[in-house]
Amino acid sequence: MASSTSCSQANGIMRDNHELTPLEKHVMFFDINNDGIIYPSETYQAFRKMGRGIFRSMFAAVLIHFNLSHKTRPGKCPSLLFPIVVENIKYAIHGSDSGAYDSEGRFVPEKFEEIFKKHANQNADSLTYNEVKELLKTNRKPKDYYGWANAFVDWNSLYDLGKNKNEILTKETVKAVYDGSLFEQIAKEHASKE
């Protein structure tokens, strides 16, 4: 993707005459300048917009870009700028997860519903921290250490960002992370508190 790529719609729903997949929408919040390439500085800024501290935001940016950059740039030499190419984010899908995104980054409603059917034991529409841990353990594929680590970080980050005052992760919140709207919601809530 050329760095001059721009969205054909201001809201980021279309890019280069194709509709963004839910996975692409999920990461677009981090593309601060909306050029289709996310740099660590943009990820840092996005975490700060969500109210995360300086150290935590820096750590997240380094971890995310170190793990995902090379996967979204297939066939290219590694870049010391660690960019993440939004249109190639599907190549960064990892194993040992819920399967709520397919291999093309499309949302799979059946797999999403399965999360709650299998793991929401206390309340059918929410997950406790222990239920999230159970989900992670159940979804582990043998010897998929990379997938285990990524799923652990993803779900623990989601729980941390999305839990409500009762320390539960609602189905609505989990759906919002999959459709790409959760990060924007959190940023708006944080901005209104300042």
mmCIF file of C-alpha atoms in Angstrom:
data_model
loop_
_atom_site.group_PDB
_atom_site.id
_atom_site.type_symbol
_atom_site.label_atom_id
_atom_site.label_comp_id
_atom_site.label_asym_id
_atom_site.label_seq_id
_atom_site.Cartn_x
_atom_site.Cartn_y
_atom_site.Cartn_z
ATOM 1 C CA MET A 1 0.000 0.000 0.000
ATOM 2 C CA ALA A 2 1.418 3.371 -0.921
ATOM 3 C CA SER A 3 1.701 5.924 1.822
ATOM 4 C CA SER A 4 -0.415 8.311 -0.233
ATOM 5 C CA THR A 5 -3.464 6.043 0.084
ATOM 6 C CA SER A 6 -6.419 7.866 1.536
ATOM 7 C CA CYS A 7 -9.879 6.892 2.603
ATOM 8 C CA SER A 8 -12.574 7.485 0.067
ATOM 9 C CA GLN A 9 -14.990 8.230 2.910
ATOM 10 C CA ALA A 10 -14.207 10.369 5.933
ATOM 11 C CA ASN A 11 -15.534 7.825 8.418
ATOM 12 C CA GLY A 12 -13.016 5.166 7.357
ATOM 13 C CA ILE A 13 -15.586 2.644 6.123
ATOM 14 C CA MET A 14 -14.168 2.502 2.598
ATOM 15 C CA ARG A 15 -10.547 2.435 1.464
ATOM 16 C CA ASP A 16 -9.421 2.190 -2.152
ATOM 17 C CA ASN A 17 -12.942 1.273 -3.287
ATOM 18 C CA HIS A 18 -13.343 -1.673 -0.951
ATOM 19 C CA GLU A 19 -15.294 -1.895 2.260
ATOM 20 C CA LEU A 20 -13.113 -2.423 5.288
ATOM 21 C CA THR A 21 -13.420 -5.787 6.993
ATOM 22 C CA PRO A 22 -14.384 -5.812 10.664
ATOM 23 C CA LEU A 23 -10.757 -6.622 11.539
ATOM 24 C CA GLU A 24 -9.548 -3.620 9.528
ATOM 25 C CA LYS A 25 -12.160 -1.461 11.299
ATOM 26 C CA HIS A 26 -10.886 -2.860 14.602
ATOM 27 C CA VAL A 27 -7.390 -1.456 13.958
ATOM 28 C CA MET A 28 -8.370 1.782 12.166
ATOM 29 C CA PHE A 29 -8.702 3.628 15.483
ATOM 30 C CA PHE A 30 -4.924 3.370 15.760
ATOM 31 C CA ASP A 31 -4.364 4.852 12.289
ATOM 32 C CA ILE A 32 -4.358 8.430 13.560
ATOM 33 C CA ASN A 33 -3.513 10.039 10.205
ATOM 34 C CA ASN A 34 -5.838 7.652 8.315
ATOM 35 C CA ASP A 35 -3.268 6.654 5.677
ATOM 36 C CA GLY A 36 -3.644 2.869 5.983
ATOM 37 C CA ILE A 37 -0.323 2.442 7.797
ATOM 38 C CA ILE A 38 -0.054 2.467 11.579
ATOM 39 C CA TYR A 39 3.256 3.466 13.161
ATOM 40 C CA PRO A 40 4.200 2.939 16.818
ATOM 41 C CA SER A 41 3.780 6.665 17.504
ATOM 42 C CA GLU A 42 0.157 6.435 16.325
ATOM 43 C CA THR A 43 -0.518 3.416 18.518
ATOM 44 C CA TYR A 44 0.997 5.311 21.446
ATOM 45 C CA GLN A 45 -1.261 8.316 20.727
ATOM 46 C CA ALA A 46 -4.327 6.066 20.452
ATOM 47 C CA PHE A 47 -3.670 4.440 23.823
ATOM 48 C CA ARG A 48 -3.189 7.883 25.367
ATOM 49 C CA LYS A 49 -6.536 8.960 23.837
ATOM 50 C CA MET A 50 -8.097 6.033 25.711
ATOM 51 C CA GLY A 51 -6.657 7.312 28.989
ATOM 52 C CA ARG A 52 -3.759 4.919 29.351
ATOM 53 C CA GLY A 53 -0.581 6.131 31.044
ATOM 54 C CA ILE A 54 2.642 7.035 29.281
ATOM 55 C CA PHE A 55 4.546 3.851 30.183
ATOM 56 C CA ARG A 56 1.633 1.546 29.418
ATOM 57 C CA SER A 57 1.027 3.259 26.070
ATOM 58 C CA MET A 58 4.706 3.003 25.108
ATOM 59 C CA PHE A 59 4.842 -0.649 26.145
ATOM 60 C CA ALA A 60 1.689 -1.453 24.153
ATOM 61 C CA ALA A 61 3.028 0.312 21.050
ATOM 62 C CA VAL A 62 6.350 -1.550 21.179
ATOM 63 C CA LEU A 63 4.734 -4.936 21.860
ATOM 64 C CA ILE A 64 2.029 -4.592 19.203
ATOM 65 C CA HIS A 65 4.324 -3.332 16.456
ATOM 66 C CA PHE A 66 7.133 -5.761 17.220
ATOM 67 C CA ASN A 67 4.674 -8.663 16.933
ATOM 68 C CA LEU A 68 2.515 -7.523 14.020
ATOM 69 C CA SER A 69 4.584 -5.354 11.679
ATOM 70 C CA HIS A 70 6.401 -8.146 9.850
ATOM 71 C CA LYS A 71 3.189 -10.152 9.457
ATOM 72 C CA THR A 72 1.405 -7.281 7.706
ATOM 73 C CA ARG A 73 4.292 -6.675 5.311
ATOM 74 C CA PRO A 74 4.673 -10.057 3.569
ATOM 75 C CA GLY A 75 7.561 -10.308 1.123
ATOM 76 C CA LYS A 76 9.160 -7.088 2.290
ATOM 77 C CA CYS A 77 12.328 -6.534 4.255
ATOM 78 C CA PRO A 78 11.790 -5.791 7.939
ATOM 79 C CA SER A 79 11.430 -2.092 8.664
ATOM 80 C CA LEU A 80 12.947 -0.443 11.709
ATOM 81 C CA LEU A 81 9.888 1.834 11.727
ATOM 82 C CA PHE A 82 7.708 -1.235 12.479
ATOM 83 C CA PRO A 83 4.670 -0.148 10.416
ATOM 84 C CA ILE A 84 1.453 -2.143 10.431
ATOM 85 C CA VAL A 85 -0.335 -2.175 7.065
ATOM 86 C CA VAL A 86 -4.080 -2.067 7.740
ATOM 87 C CA GLU A 87 -5.150 -3.859 4.536
ATOM 88 C CA ASN A 88 -2.850 -6.770 5.471
ATOM 89 C CA ILE A 89 -3.924 -7.068 9.117
ATOM 90 C CA LYS A 90 -5.604 -10.386 8.255
ATOM 91 C CA TYR A 91 -2.111 -11.917 8.045
ATOM 92 C CA ALA A 92 -1.616 -11.143 11.730
ATOM 93 C CA ILE A 93 -4.536 -13.310 12.889
ATOM 94 C CA HIS A 94 -3.191 -15.800 15.402
ATOM 95 C CA GLY A 95 -4.275 -19.208 16.578
ATOM 96 C CA SER A 96 -5.587 -20.231 19.987
ATOM 97 C CA ASP A 97 -8.289 -17.556 19.886
ATOM 98 C CA SER A 98 -12.076 -17.474 19.587
ATOM 99 C CA GLY A 99 -12.227 -17.660 15.784
ATOM 100 C CA ALA A 100 -14.626 -14.690 15.718
ATOM 101 C CA TYR A 101 -12.588 -13.339 12.788
ATOM 102 C CA ASP A 102 -12.105 -15.635 9.806
ATOM 103 C CA SER A 103 -8.872 -15.792 7.773
ATOM 104 C CA GLU A 104 -9.955 -12.730 5.746
ATOM 105 C CA GLY A 105 -10.776 -10.616 8.819
ATOM 106 C CA ARG A 106 -14.529 -10.995 8.486
ATOM 107 C CA PHE A 107 -16.667 -11.307 11.608
ATOM 108 C CA VAL A 108 -18.072 -14.793 12.270
ATOM 109 C CA PRO A 109 -21.268 -14.342 14.347
ATOM 110 C CA GLU A 110 -21.535 -18.056 15.216
ATOM 111 C CA LYS A 111 -18.051 -18.059 16.761
ATOM 112 C CA PHE A 112 -18.836 -14.862 18.658
ATOM 113 C CA GLU A 113 -22.018 -16.406 20.117
ATOM 114 C CA GLU A 114 -20.047 -19.527 20.974
ATOM 115 C CA ILE A 115 -17.821 -17.474 23.297
ATOM 116 C CA PHE A 116 -20.798 -16.759 25.532
ATOM 117 C CA LYS A 117 -22.548 -20.121 25.126
ATOM 118 C CA LYS A 118 -19.418 -21.938 26.267
ATOM 119 C CA HIS A 119 -17.940 -19.561 28.819
ATOM 120 C CA ALA A 120 -20.568 -17.168 30.226
ATOM 121 C CA ASN A 121 -21.545 -19.300 33.202
ATOM 122 C CA GLN A 122 -22.679 -16.670 35.720
ATOM 123 C CA ASN A 123 -24.580 -14.495 33.230
ATOM 124 C CA ALA A 124 -25.351 -15.405 29.609
ATOM 125 C CA ASP A 125 -24.469 -11.890 28.403
ATOM 126 C CA SER A 126 -21.177 -11.251 30.175
ATOM 127 C CA LEU A 127 -17.823 -12.727 31.171
ATOM 128 C CA THR A 128 -16.049 -12.560 34.513
ATOM 129 C CA TYR A 129 -12.256 -12.530 34.690
ATOM 130 C CA ASN A 130 -12.257 -16.244 35.591
ATOM 131 C CA GLU A 131 -14.474 -16.995 32.594
ATOM 132 C CA VAL A 132 -12.019 -15.126 30.342
ATOM 133 C CA LYS A 133 -9.210 -17.286 31.782
ATOM 134 C CA GLU A 134 -11.318 -20.396 31.082
ATOM 135 C CA LEU A 135 -11.911 -19.228 27.489
ATOM 136 C CA LEU A 136 -8.155 -18.786 26.984
ATOM 137 C CA LYS A 137 -7.397 -22.226 28.380
ATOM 138 C CA THR A 138 -10.104 -23.911 26.291
ATOM 139 C CA ASN A 139 -8.976 -22.253 23.047
ATOM 140 C CA ARG A 140 -5.312 -23.208 23.359
ATOM 141 C CA LYS A 141 -4.054 -25.221 20.421
ATOM 142 C CA PRO A 142 -1.230 -27.683 21.220
ATOM 143 C CA LYS A 143 2.240 -26.100 20.992
ATOM 144 C CA ASP A 144 0.840 -22.812 19.651
ATOM 145 C CA TYR A 145 2.853 -20.717 22.113
ATOM 146 C CA TYR A 146 2.695 -17.608 19.915
ATOM 147 C CA GLY A 147 -1.101 -17.920 19.717
ATOM 148 C CA TRP A 148 -1.382 -18.520 23.464
ATOM 149 C CA ALA A 149 0.650 -15.407 24.244
ATOM 150 C CA ASN A 150 -1.260 -13.223 21.787
ATOM 151 C CA ALA A 151 -4.668 -14.451 22.936
ATOM 152 C CA PHE A 152 -3.611 -13.844 26.551
ATOM 153 C CA VAL A 153 -2.570 -10.251 25.787
ATOM 154 C CA ASP A 154 -5.651 -9.588 23.610
ATOM 155 C CA TRP A 155 -8.211 -10.864 26.090
ATOM 156 C CA ASN A 156 -6.547 -9.445 29.188
ATOM 157 C CA SER A 157 -6.249 -6.055 27.472
ATOM 158 C CA LEU A 158 -9.895 -6.249 26.425
ATOM 159 C CA TYR A 159 -10.927 -7.145 29.965
ATOM 160 C CA ASP A 160 -8.862 -4.279 31.372
ATOM 161 C CA LEU A 161 -10.215 -1.742 28.856
ATOM 162 C CA GLY A 162 -13.798 -2.959 28.727
ATOM 163 C CA LYS A 163 -14.812 -4.276 32.145
ATOM 164 C CA ASN A 164 -17.614 -2.393 33.801
ATOM 165 C CA LYS A 165 -17.866 -1.186 37.410
ATOM 166 C CA ASN A 166 -18.971 -4.708 38.423
ATOM 167 C CA GLU A 167 -15.736 -6.155 36.994
ATOM 168 C CA ILE A 168 -17.501 -7.974 34.148
ATOM 169 C CA LEU A 169 -17.050 -7.827 30.396
ATOM 170 C CA THR A 170 -20.432 -7.484 28.724
ATOM 171 C CA LYS A 171 -21.368 -9.128 25.447
ATOM 172 C CA GLU A 172 -22.032 -5.659 24.019
ATOM 173 C CA THR A 173 -18.483 -4.563 24.893
ATOM 174 C CA VAL A 174 -16.906 -7.653 23.333
ATOM 175 C CA LYS A 175 -18.991 -7.120 20.187
ATOM 176 C CA ALA A 176 -17.794 -3.493 20.102
ATOM 177 C CA VAL A 177 -14.162 -4.603 20.043
ATOM 178 C CA TYR A 178 -14.892 -6.935 17.129
ATOM 179 C CA ASP A 179 -16.795 -4.315 15.126
ATOM 180 C CA GLY A 180 -14.166 -1.655 15.777
ATOM 181 C CA SER A 181 -16.222 0.769 17.853
ATOM 182 C CA LEU A 182 -14.975 0.066 21.404
ATOM 183 C CA PHE A 183 -11.752 2.061 21.223
ATOM 184 C CA GLU A 184 -13.568 5.150 19.951
ATOM 185 C CA GLN A 185 -16.180 4.792 22.729
ATOM 186 C CA ILE A 186 -13.453 4.595 25.383
ATOM 187 C CA ALA A 187 -11.631 7.602 23.912
ATOM 188 C CA LYS A 188 -14.859 9.659 23.939
ATOM 189 C CA GLU A 189 -15.558 8.665 27.551
ATOM 190 C CA HIS A 190 -12.021 9.626 28.533
ATOM 191 C CA ALA A 191 -12.223 12.971 26.692
ATOM 192 C CA SER A 192 -15.504 13.813 28.447
ATOM 193 C CA LYS A 193 -13.861 13.284 31.858
ATOM 194 C CA GLU A 194 -11.043 15.720 31.128
#
